[in-house]
Every structure is written in structure tokens, then in C-alpha cells.
């Protein structure tokens, strides 16, 4: 352990203990979503399961509610609903990661955790920190007990990446496939195009660039947080592209991959992963035979925010874990993990035209038959129009919105299934069995929210968490 790590190991728990009572007194504190004890959270990192324990890490800024230098926060769970906080796993305490332990992933082998991440380094000088002045290093931390790091090292510096790139090369996602290990890295080229670099290795330590995945025409200037996985025989490349035309500041979605991504292949049509205000940088992992994905319920550089929680010294949370499946036509379906059903209380019917106050922690299901609307406390409306299969989420109450306005999704098929998962300050809306999703933070005035339906018979279950 170096001297900086020794001090950070004392300082982080100290700022957490100073801020915890205030953060925990916030009525908008989430009940079953991963959130930081204090300070800032962004991307989920290092998702994995060892034995019967799920590990979730996240980009964590304990010293600054608006960001600050990134650490890896750590929580564990047995059911993906109840989370126990463990000490910070990775600190920015080495010359190769001193300006932030950025995003990355976990590979688990024989119970040992191999955490691959980006060490962010900003060299002093008059640099733009895009084309010059920044180190984005691939680093590896190894942990045998899943709680403490045994070793940390830098595996690749910018000089080890292919030519023609900026300094922005980050977010390693590592996985084993057939007889090798693979790593995908998000990159911004020198001519400002987003792409994904594929590296391979036989020993987890030495990596060789073996392929590059991109679109024939430029699609944004940077692809953050790549993920590459197979669902029912179809491979998908998930990325968070910056610089594309979309409803939010940055995009977030996936391409079906046709051909072998280790060699010649093409990326199919890009699909948005989410249509809400707050969804970015998701990561998935194989949980037995199912694939579970968690996203950040936030959006970088958005012109709206989370003032109500910032006032209590914390900001942002992750999404509910979702199971991914393939619809057989190049689309991914996302649905909350079935574990959530265990928290359901007795069903409450909310018939067409009714008004019903429910706990903000709820699960709503309905089977729409045509146009419908669903209002939350009179300040937020979800409205569907069958004629053009358009679903719109619109805030009309400024306190509830904290700057959010309206978002739209055009569905591929008429809306026949609706599911909403609510927590104290978030809504995740799943349409047509997860073919389209809206994830958003919202700030209802109390611990109950009044639902009002029009042309919709809904069933609501309070969630006991
Ligand atoms: C995405 C991202 C990643 C980076 C991390 C830093 O939100 O910008 O590309 O590794 O956040 O916190």
C-alpha cells in the first residue's frame, strides 16, 4: 500500500461518515437502486458474480457532489435488490491512474477478480487533453477475496494503441471467449470518429490489437463504454456514442454485429437503448445463462440535473438490473430482473379514470389497447398515441422535473404491454416487454405518488424494500 492510498483509505470513510446522516435523511433517497453514500456516482463498473454474491462497482466521486476525482465504489448483493456497501475498491493512487480510476470491467477466474480499468492521467501543461496531454492507460487490479486489492499495474499506455487515435481510448470490457481473452476499448480517432478497438490475449496481461469495429460512415466523435456480448446466437456491440444526433446530450445504444467480430464483420442498424432523460454507459455480465445489464441513471453534461438530492450531498444512481434478451430481429429487449417480484405487496387495482395514491416504491403493470395516458402527481404524464405509435413522457411540474422537459419514443409495434418500476426518485418505464424503455429521475413531493389513468386499467404493487 502506498502513502496516498493509506491516507485515502482513511479520508473516504471520514467524508462518508460526515455526510451520511444528511444524505440518508433525504426523502428522495432511493430504496433499491445503487446510489453513492455521499458525493457523485456515474457508470456501473466491474459487474460480476462470485459464488452467490453479486458485485457492483461504480464511478464514485466521494469528495465532490458534482464529480471530482473518480474512485471505484463497491456494493454487493445476493438478490440484486438489497445492496450492502463495502469499502472503496480502487483509489486514484498510482502515477498511472492519479486523475481518476475510470470505467472498466471484471473478469472472474477461479474466484479471483481481475478488474480492468482506465487510469486517467492529465499531464501538466497547456493541452487540450483530447489530442494531447492525457494518458488513458489500461490498468489491471487483482483481488483474491473480492474486497481488497492484492496488486495493481498498468498494462498499456497510449503508445501501445494503434496509430491515428486521440488520447481518448478508454473503458476496457474484458471477457473470455473460446480459447482467448478479449478486450474492447472505446476510442476517438484523430479525425474525430468513434470506434471500438478489439484486443486479444492468452494470459490476461499481454494484449495485441486484433480488430477495429466501426460504421462505414462516421457516427459521432467518440464511443464510450463499449460492451460486446451474445444473446441467443446474435452478437451485439453496445456503445455510448458522443456527437450523434439524438434527444439527449449523448447517445446510448447498440448495433447487432453481422459476421465474426474477430475478423470481417459489419455493424447493423443502431438502436437507442433508452428514450428517457437519464440513461448512459450501461454494462452487462453473464449471470449463469442470463445476461444482466445495469446502466447509469444519469446523463453527462445535461442542462438539467438533480438539485433536490445535490442539496443533501449526493447525486445519481444506477438503474434496476435488467435481463437482456434478443427479439430474433436484431433488437434487444430489457426487463427488470424477476427477483423484483419478491418485493411485491398486495395488488391495488387502478381502473380507467381512477386516481390512486401509492408508495413511490411501486411496480405497475397494464395491457393498453390503444391511446392511453398515465399521470404521476399531476406533474408528469406518459401519453401514448396509437395512430403513430408515439409514446411521450412530459414533465409539467418544475419541482418534479428539476429541469427535465419531454422525451419521445416511436414504437415498432402498437403498445400492448406497460410496466413501470418506481423508486423514491426514479421511474423506469418498459413498453412492449422491454422493446422500448424510458428511464428518468423525478422528484415527487412526498413518499406517495398519485397515479391517474385514462383509457388504462392498471395494477399496482407496492414494493416492500
Ligand atoms: C462515461 C465516462 C467514461 C469514463 C468515465 C469517467 O460516463 O466518461 O468514458 O471512463 O465516465 O468517470
PDB file of N, CA and C in Angstrom, residues 188-264:
ATOM      1  N   UNK A 188     -11.614   7.534 -29.741  1.00  0.00           N
ATOM      2  CA  UNK A 188     -11.875   8.709 -30.591  1.00  0.00           C
ATOM      3  C   UNK A 188     -10.675   8.844 -31.503  1.00  0.00           C
ATOM      4  N   UNK A 189     -10.910   8.791 -32.809  1.00  0.00           N
ATOM      5  CA  UNK A 189      -9.784   8.857 -33.744  1.00  0.00           C
ATOM      6  C   UNK A 189      -9.295  10.304 -33.885  1.00  0.00           C
ATOM      7  N   UNK A 190      -8.111  10.449 -34.505  1.00  0.00           N
ATOM      8  CA  UNK A 190      -7.543  11.783 -34.693  1.00  0.00           C
ATOM      9  C   UNK A 190      -8.451  12.644 -35.567  1.00  0.00           C
ATOM     10  N   UNK A 191      -9.252  12.010 -36.447  1.00  0.00           N
ATOM     11  CA  UNK A 191     -10.208  12.813 -37.225  1.00  0.00           C
ATOM     12  C   UNK A 191     -11.618  12.749 -36.621  1.00  0.00           C
ATOM     13  N   UNK A 192     -11.668  12.552 -35.323  1.00  0.00           N
ATOM     14  CA  UNK A 192     -12.905  12.670 -34.543  1.00  0.00           C
ATOM     15  C   UNK A 192     -14.014  11.725 -34.984  1.00  0.00           C
ATOM     16  N   UNK A 193     -13.671  10.454 -35.018  1.00  0.00           N
ATOM     17  CA  UNK A 193     -14.686   9.425 -35.269  1.00  0.00           C
ATOM     18  C   UNK A 193     -14.674   8.430 -34.116  1.00  0.00           C
ATOM     19  N   UNK A 194     -15.864   7.968 -33.766  1.00  0.00           N
ATOM     20  CA  UNK A 194     -15.943   6.963 -32.711  1.00  0.00           C
ATOM     21  C   UNK A 194     -15.691   5.579 -33.275  1.00  0.00           C
ATOM     22  N   UNK A 195     -14.965   4.746 -32.509  1.00  0.00           N
ATOM     23  CA  UNK A 195     -14.780   3.351 -32.908  1.00  0.00           C
ATOM     24  C   UNK A 195     -14.442   2.513 -31.688  1.00  0.00           C
ATOM     25  N   UNK A 196     -14.458   1.206 -31.890  1.00  0.00           N
ATOM     26  CA  UNK A 196     -14.134   0.280 -30.803  1.00  0.00           C
ATOM     27  C   UNK A 196     -12.950  -0.568 -31.233  1.00  0.00           C
ATOM     28  N   UNK A 197     -11.922  -0.614 -30.370  1.00  0.00           N
ATOM     29  CA  UNK A 197     -10.735  -1.431 -30.646  1.00  0.00           C
ATOM     30  C   UNK A 197     -10.919  -2.783 -29.972  1.00  0.00           C
ATOM     31  N   UNK A 198     -10.582  -3.850 -30.698  1.00  0.00           N
ATOM     32  CA  UNK A 198     -10.626  -5.193 -30.118  1.00  0.00           C
ATOM     33  C   UNK A 198      -9.187  -5.643 -29.901  1.00  0.00           C
ATOM     34  N   UNK A 199      -8.896  -6.086 -28.685  1.00  0.00           N
ATOM     35  CA  UNK A 199      -7.572  -6.635 -28.355  1.00  0.00           C
ATOM     36  C   UNK A 199      -7.759  -8.091 -27.942  1.00  0.00           C
ATOM     37  N   UNK A 200      -6.707  -8.905 -28.123  1.00  0.00           N
ATOM     38  CA  UNK A 200      -6.797 -10.277 -27.622  1.00  0.00           C
ATOM     39  C   UNK A 200      -5.561 -10.645 -26.829  1.00  0.00           C
ATOM     40  N   UNK A 201      -5.720 -11.666 -25.988  1.00  0.00           N
ATOM     41  CA  UNK A 201      -4.640 -12.077 -25.094  1.00  0.00           C
ATOM     42  C   UNK A 201      -4.813 -13.548 -24.745  1.00  0.00           C
ATOM     43  N   UNK A 202      -3.706 -14.198 -24.420  1.00  0.00           N
ATOM     44  CA  UNK A 202      -3.818 -15.574 -23.937  1.00  0.00           C
ATOM     45  C   UNK A 202      -3.500 -15.664 -22.446  1.00  0.00           C
ATOM     46  N   UNK A 203      -2.951 -14.576 -21.877  1.00  0.00           N
ATOM     47  CA  UNK A 203      -2.543 -14.652 -20.462  1.00  0.00           C
ATOM     48  C   UNK A 203      -3.151 -13.558 -19.588  1.00  0.00           C
ATOM     49  N   UNK A 204      -4.064 -12.753 -20.118  1.00  0.00           N
ATOM     50  CA  UNK A 204      -4.739 -11.661 -19.395  1.00  0.00           C
ATOM     51  C   UNK A 204      -3.836 -10.443 -19.158  1.00  0.00           C
ATOM     52  N   UNK A 205      -2.559 -10.561 -19.501  1.00  0.00           N
ATOM     53  CA  UNK A 205      -1.603  -9.473 -19.213  1.00  0.00           C
ATOM     54  C   UNK A 205      -1.075  -8.802 -20.475  1.00  0.00           C
ATOM     55  N   UNK A 206      -0.790  -9.621 -21.489  1.00  0.00           N
ATOM     56  CA  UNK A 206      -0.231  -9.091 -22.740  1.00  0.00           C
ATOM     57  C   UNK A 206      -1.329  -9.058 -23.782  1.00  0.00           C
ATOM     58  N   UNK A 207      -1.541  -7.898 -24.360  1.00  0.00           N
ATOM     59  CA  UNK A 207      -2.680  -7.707 -25.258  1.00  0.00           C
ATOM     60  C   UNK A 207      -2.216  -7.231 -26.622  1.00  0.00           C
ATOM     61  N   UNK A 208      -2.829  -7.750 -27.673  1.00  0.00           N
ATOM     62  CA  UNK A 208      -2.484  -7.323 -29.035  1.00  0.00           C
ATOM     63  C   UNK A 208      -3.754  -6.845 -29.741  1.00  0.00           C
ATOM     64  N   UNK A 209      -3.639  -5.715 -30.413  1.00  0.00           N
ATOM     65  CA  UNK A 209      -4.789  -5.190 -31.166  1.00  0.00           C
ATOM     66  C   UNK A 209      -5.094  -6.134 -32.323  1.00  0.00           C
ATOM     67  N   UNK A 210      -6.339  -6.599 -32.437  1.00  0.00           N
ATOM     68  CA  UNK A 210      -6.637  -7.582 -33.470  1.00  0.00           C
ATOM     69  C   UNK A 210      -7.754  -7.152 -34.417  1.00  0.00           C
ATOM     70  N   UNK A 211      -8.519  -6.133 -34.048  1.00  0.00           N
ATOM     71  CA  UNK A 211      -9.587  -5.694 -34.951  1.00  0.00           C
ATOM     72  C   UNK A 211     -10.098  -4.323 -34.498  1.00  0.00           C
ATOM     73  N   UNK A 212     -10.799  -3.654 -35.396  1.00  0.00           N
ATOM     74  CA  UNK A 212     -11.450  -2.385 -35.061  1.00  0.00           C
ATOM     75  C   UNK A 212     -12.872  -2.438 -35.585  1.00  0.00           C
ATOM     76  N   UNK A 213     -13.826  -2.085 -34.737  1.00  0.00           N
ATOM     77  CA  UNK A 213     -15.237  -2.110 -35.136  1.00  0.00           C
ATOM     78  C   UNK A 213     -15.729  -0.673 -35.260  1.00  0.00           C
ATOM     79  N   UNK A 214     -16.281  -0.377 -36.433  1.00  0.00           N
ATOM     80  CA  UNK A 214     -16.857   0.960 -36.616  1.00  0.00           C
ATOM     81  C   UNK A 214     -17.887   0.916 -37.735  1.00  0.00           C
ATOM     82  N   UNK A 215     -18.501   2.066 -37.984  1.00  0.00           N
ATOM     83  CA  UNK A 215     -19.511   2.151 -39.039  1.00  0.00           C
ATOM     84  C   UNK A 215     -18.846   2.685 -40.306  1.00  0.00           C
ATOM     85  N   UNK A 216     -19.388   2.372 -41.486  1.00  0.00           N
ATOM     86  CA  UNK A 216     -18.780   2.887 -42.721  1.00  0.00           C
ATOM     87  C   UNK A 216     -18.802   4.414 -42.758  1.00  0.00           C
ATOM     88  N   UNK A 217     -19.923   5.026 -42.353  1.00  0.00           N
ATOM     89  CA  UNK A 217     -19.984   6.497 -42.295  1.00  0.00           C
ATOM     90  C   UNK A 217     -19.749   6.905 -40.842  1.00  0.00           C
ATOM     91  N   UNK A 218     -19.111   8.066 -40.608  1.00  0.00           N
ATOM     92  CA  UNK A 218     -18.855   8.485 -39.224  1.00  0.00           C
ATOM     93  C   UNK A 218     -20.147   8.518 -38.402  1.00  0.00           C
ATOM     94  N   UNK A 219     -20.046   8.077 -37.174  1.00  0.00           N
ATOM     95  CA  UNK A 219     -21.210   8.058 -36.278  1.00  0.00           C
ATOM     96  C   UNK A 219     -20.750   8.582 -34.921  1.00  0.00           C
ATOM     97  N   UNK A 220     -20.711   9.897 -34.808  1.00  0.00           N
ATOM     98  CA  UNK A 220     -20.241  10.517 -33.574  1.00  0.00           C
ATOM     99  C   UNK A 220     -18.728  10.571 -33.518  1.00  0.00           C
ATOM    100  N   UNK A 221     -18.203  11.344 -32.531  1.00  0.00           N
ATOM    101  CA  UNK A 221     -16.743  11.538 -32.447  1.00  0.00           C
ATOM    102  C   UNK A 221     -16.062  10.632 -31.442  1.00  0.00           C
ATOM    103  N   UNK A 222     -16.866  10.023 -30.548  1.00  0.00           N
ATOM    104  CA  UNK A 222     -16.254   9.152 -29.525  1.00  0.00           C
ATOM    105  C   UNK A 222     -17.266   8.100 -29.113  1.00  0.00           C
ATOM    106  N   UNK A 223     -16.829   6.845 -28.961  1.00  0.00           N
ATOM    107  CA  UNK A 223     -17.711   5.793 -28.448  1.00  0.00           C
ATOM    108  C   UNK A 223     -17.225   5.410 -27.069  1.00  0.00           C
ATOM    109  N   UNK A 224     -18.015   5.744 -26.057  1.00  0.00           N
ATOM    110  CA  UNK A 224     -17.628   5.423 -24.678  1.00  0.00           C
ATOM    111  C   UNK A 224     -18.221   4.073 -24.270  1.00  0.00           C
ATOM    112  N   UNK A 225     -17.624   3.489 -23.273  1.00  0.00           N
ATOM    113  CA  UNK A 225     -18.153   2.305 -22.579  1.00  0.00           C
ATOM    114  C   UNK A 225     -18.657   1.191 -23.499  1.00  0.00           C
ATOM    115  N   UNK A 226     -17.789   0.612 -24.345  1.00  0.00           N
ATOM    116  CA  UNK A 226     -18.250  -0.469 -25.210  1.00  0.00           C
ATOM    117  C   UNK A 226     -18.529  -1.754 -24.425  1.00  0.00           C
ATOM    118  N   UNK A 227     -19.431  -2.552 -24.969  1.00  0.00           N
ATOM    119  CA  UNK A 227     -19.724  -3.872 -24.416  1.00  0.00           C
ATOM    120  C   UNK A 227     -20.047  -4.756 -25.613  1.00  0.00           C
ATOM    121  N   UNK A 228     -19.567  -5.989 -25.588  1.00  0.00           N
ATOM    122  CA  UNK A 228     -19.763  -6.901 -26.724  1.00  0.00           C
ATOM    123  C   UNK A 228     -20.246  -8.218 -26.159  1.00  0.00           C
ATOM    124  N   UNK A 229     -21.423  -8.659 -26.577  1.00  0.00           N
ATOM    125  CA  UNK A 229     -21.981  -9.870 -25.975  1.00  0.00           C
ATOM    126  C   UNK A 229     -22.943 -10.553 -26.940  1.00  0.00           C
ATOM    127  N   UNK A 230     -23.209 -11.819 -26.605  1.00  0.00           N
ATOM    128  CA  UNK A 230     -24.063 -12.643 -27.456  1.00  0.00           C
ATOM    129  C   UNK A 230     -25.388 -12.897 -26.744  1.00  0.00           C
ATOM    130  N   UNK A 231     -26.488 -12.774 -27.484  1.00  0.00           N
ATOM    131  CA  UNK A 231     -27.808 -13.116 -26.936  1.00  0.00           C
ATOM    132  C   UNK A 231     -28.465 -14.060 -27.929  1.00  0.00           C
ATOM    133  N   UNK A 232     -28.709 -15.256 -27.515  1.00  0.00           N
ATOM    134  CA  UNK A 232     -29.378 -16.235 -28.383  1.00  0.00           C
ATOM    135  C   UNK A 232     -28.735 -16.299 -29.775  1.00  0.00           C
ATOM    136  N   UNK A 233     -27.415 -16.399 -29.808  1.00  0.00           N
ATOM    137  CA  UNK A 233     -26.727 -16.584 -31.087  1.00  0.00           C
ATOM    138  C   UNK A 233     -26.458 -15.314 -31.875  1.00  0.00           C
ATOM    139  N   UNK A 234     -26.962 -14.177 -31.401  1.00  0.00           N
ATOM    140  CA  UNK A 234     -26.711 -12.903 -32.102  1.00  0.00           C
ATOM    141  C   UNK A 234     -25.756 -12.055 -31.252  1.00  0.00           C
ATOM    142  N   UNK A 235     -24.677 -11.567 -31.874  1.00  0.00           N
ATOM    143  CA  UNK A 235     -23.760 -10.678 -31.151  1.00  0.00           C
ATOM    144  C   UNK A 235     -24.232  -9.233 -31.250  1.00  0.00           C
ATOM    145  N   UNK A 236     -24.008  -8.493 -30.172  1.00  0.00           N
ATOM    146  CA  UNK A 236     -24.345  -7.069 -30.134  1.00  0.00           C
ATOM    147  C   UNK A 236     -23.148  -6.274 -29.622  1.00  0.00           C
ATOM    148  N   UNK A 237     -22.956  -5.098 -30.196  1.00  0.00           N
ATOM    149  CA  UNK A 237     -21.961  -4.149 -29.699  1.00  0.00           C
ATOM    150  C   UNK A 237     -22.731  -2.969 -29.104  1.00  0.00           C
ATOM    151  N   UNK A 238     -22.641  -2.811 -27.789  1.00  0.00           N
ATOM    152  CA  UNK A 238     -23.291  -1.676 -27.126  1.00  0.00           C
ATOM    153  C   UNK A 238     -22.249  -0.576 -26.950  1.00  0.00           C
ATOM    154  N   UNK A 239     -22.634   0.666 -27.222  1.00  0.00           N
ATOM    155  CA  UNK A 239     -21.732   1.808 -27.018  1.00  0.00           C
ATOM    156  C   UNK A 239     -22.539   3.034 -26.585  1.00  0.00           C
ATOM    157  N   UNK A 240     -21.845   3.980 -25.995  1.00  0.00           N
ATOM    158  CA  UNK A 240     -22.438   5.273 -25.671  1.00  0.00           C
ATOM    159  C   UNK A 240     -21.730   6.305 -26.543  1.00  0.00           C
ATOM    160  N   UNK A 241     -22.300   6.594 -27.721  1.00  0.00           N
ATOM    161  CA  UNK A 241     -21.608   7.490 -28.659  1.00  0.00           C
ATOM    162  C   UNK A 241     -21.833   8.965 -28.322  1.00  0.00           C
ATOM    163  N   UNK A 242     -20.753   9.731 -28.406  1.00  0.00           N
ATOM    164  CA  UNK A 242     -20.859  11.180 -28.226  1.00  0.00           C
ATOM    165  C   UNK A 242     -20.820  11.831 -29.609  1.00  0.00           C
ATOM    166  N   UNK A 243     -21.638  12.872 -29.785  1.00  0.00           N
ATOM    167  CA  UNK A 243     -21.603  13.606 -31.056  1.00  0.00           C
ATOM    168  C   UNK A 243     -22.579  13.079 -32.092  1.00  0.00           C
ATOM    169  N   UNK A 244     -23.593  12.304 -31.679  1.00  0.00           N
ATOM    170  CA  UNK A 244     -24.621  11.886 -32.643  1.00  0.00           C
ATOM    171  C   UNK A 244     -25.871  12.736 -32.394  1.00  0.00           C
ATOM    172  N   UNK A 245     -26.726  12.747 -33.379  1.00  0.00           N
ATOM    173  CA  UNK A 245     -27.965  13.489 -33.281  1.00  0.00           C
ATOM    174  C   UNK A 245     -28.973  12.654 -32.491  1.00  0.00           C
ATOM    175  N   UNK A 246     -29.350  13.111 -31.309  1.00  0.00           N
ATOM    176  CA  UNK A 246     -30.323  12.336 -30.526  1.00  0.00           C
ATOM    177  C   UNK A 246     -31.017  13.257 -29.538  1.00  0.00           C
ATOM    178  N   UNK A 247     -31.969  12.728 -28.788  1.00  0.00           N
ATOM    179  CA  UNK A 247     -32.758  13.571 -27.879  1.00  0.00           C
ATOM    180  C   UNK A 247     -31.938  14.081 -26.713  1.00  0.00           C
ATOM    181  N   UNK A 248     -30.969  13.277 -26.277  1.00  0.00           N
ATOM    182  CA  UNK A 248     -30.154  13.666 -25.123  1.00  0.00           C
ATOM    183  C   UNK A 248     -28.820  14.255 -25.580  1.00  0.00           C
ATOM    184  N   UNK A 249     -28.020  14.705 -24.613  1.00  0.00           N
ATOM    185  CA  UNK A 249     -26.708  15.283 -24.964  1.00  0.00           C
ATOM    186  C   UNK A 249     -25.879  14.247 -25.729  1.00  0.00           C
ATOM    187  N   UNK A 250     -25.852  13.029 -25.195  1.00  0.00           N
ATOM    188  CA  UNK A 250     -25.109  11.940 -25.833  1.00  0.00           C
ATOM    189  C   UNK A 250     -26.046  10.768 -26.063  1.00  0.00           C
ATOM    190  N   UNK A 251     -25.647   9.883 -26.980  1.00  0.00           N
ATOM    191  CA  UNK A 251     -26.471   8.725 -27.293  1.00  0.00           C
ATOM    192  C   UNK A 251     -26.093   7.522 -26.433  1.00  0.00           C
ATOM    193  N   UNK A 252     -26.895   6.491 -26.534  1.00  0.00           N
ATOM    194  CA  UNK A 252     -26.593   5.250 -25.829  1.00  0.00           C
ATOM    195  C   UNK A 252     -27.409   4.161 -26.504  1.00  0.00           C
ATOM    196  N   UNK A 253     -26.732   3.142 -27.039  1.00  0.00           N
ATOM    197  CA  UNK A 253     -27.489   2.111 -27.740  1.00  0.00           C
ATOM    198  C   UNK A 253     -26.605   0.971 -28.177  1.00  0.00           C
ATOM    199  N   UNK A 254     -27.052   0.268 -29.207  1.00  0.00           N
ATOM    200  CA  UNK A 254     -26.325  -0.937 -29.624  1.00  0.00           C
ATOM    201  C   UNK A 254     -26.507  -1.203 -31.109  1.00  0.00           C
ATOM    202  N   UNK A 255     -25.520  -1.901 -31.652  1.00  0.00           N
ATOM    203  CA  UNK A 255     -25.560  -2.380 -33.039  1.00  0.00           C
ATOM    204  C   UNK A 255     -25.614  -3.912 -32.999  1.00  0.00           C
ATOM    205  N   UNK A 256     -26.469  -4.569 -33.776  1.00  0.00           N
ATOM    206  CA  UNK A 256     -26.267  -6.005 -33.982  1.00  0.00           C
ATOM    207  C   UNK A 256     -24.998  -6.172 -34.832  1.00  0.00           C
ATOM    208  N   UNK A 257     -24.205  -7.188 -34.543  1.00  0.00           N
ATOM    209  CA  UNK A 257     -22.961  -7.406 -35.302  1.00  0.00           C
ATOM    210  C   UNK A 257     -23.190  -8.584 -36.245  1.00  0.00           C
ATOM    211  N   UNK A 258     -22.991  -8.361 -37.524  1.00  0.00           N
ATOM    212  CA  UNK A 258     -23.161  -9.426 -38.515  1.00  0.00           C
ATOM    213  C   UNK A 258     -21.791  -9.873 -38.999  1.00  0.00           C
ATOM    214  N   UNK A 259     -21.554 -11.176 -38.970  1.00  0.00           N
ATOM    215  CA  UNK A 259     -20.227 -11.705 -39.288  1.00  0.00           C
ATOM    216  C   UNK A 259     -19.484 -11.961 -37.986  1.00  0.00           C
ATOM    217  N   UNK A 260     -18.204 -12.287 -38.098  1.00  0.00           N
ATOM    218  CA  UNK A 260     -17.404 -12.606 -36.910  1.00  0.00           C
ATOM    219  C   UNK A 260     -16.650 -11.358 -36.470  1.00  0.00           C
ATOM    220  N   UNK A 261     -16.942 -10.862 -35.275  1.00  0.00           N
ATOM    221  CA  UNK A 261     -16.307  -9.617 -34.810  1.00  0.00           C
ATOM    222  C   UNK A 261     -14.799  -9.767 -34.628  1.00  0.00           C
ATOM    223  N   UNK A 262     -14.294 -10.998 -34.675  1.00  0.00           N
ATOM    224  CA  UNK A 262     -12.833 -11.172 -34.582  1.00  0.00           C
ATOM    225  C   UNK A 262     -12.174 -10.892 -35.930  1.00  0.00           C
ATOM    226  N   UNK A 263     -12.982 -10.851 -36.988  1.00  0.00           N
ATOM    227  CA  UNK A 263     -12.436 -10.615 -38.322  1.00  0.00           C
ATOM    228  C   UNK A 263     -13.384  -9.723 -39.096  1.00  0.00           C
ATOM    229  N   UNK A 264     -13.819 -10.218 -40.247  1.00  0.00           N
ATOM    230  CA  UNK A 264     -14.679  -9.397 -41.101  1.00  0.00           C
ATOM    231  C   UNK A 264     -16.110  -9.397 -40.570  1.00  0.00           C
TER     232      UNK A 264
END
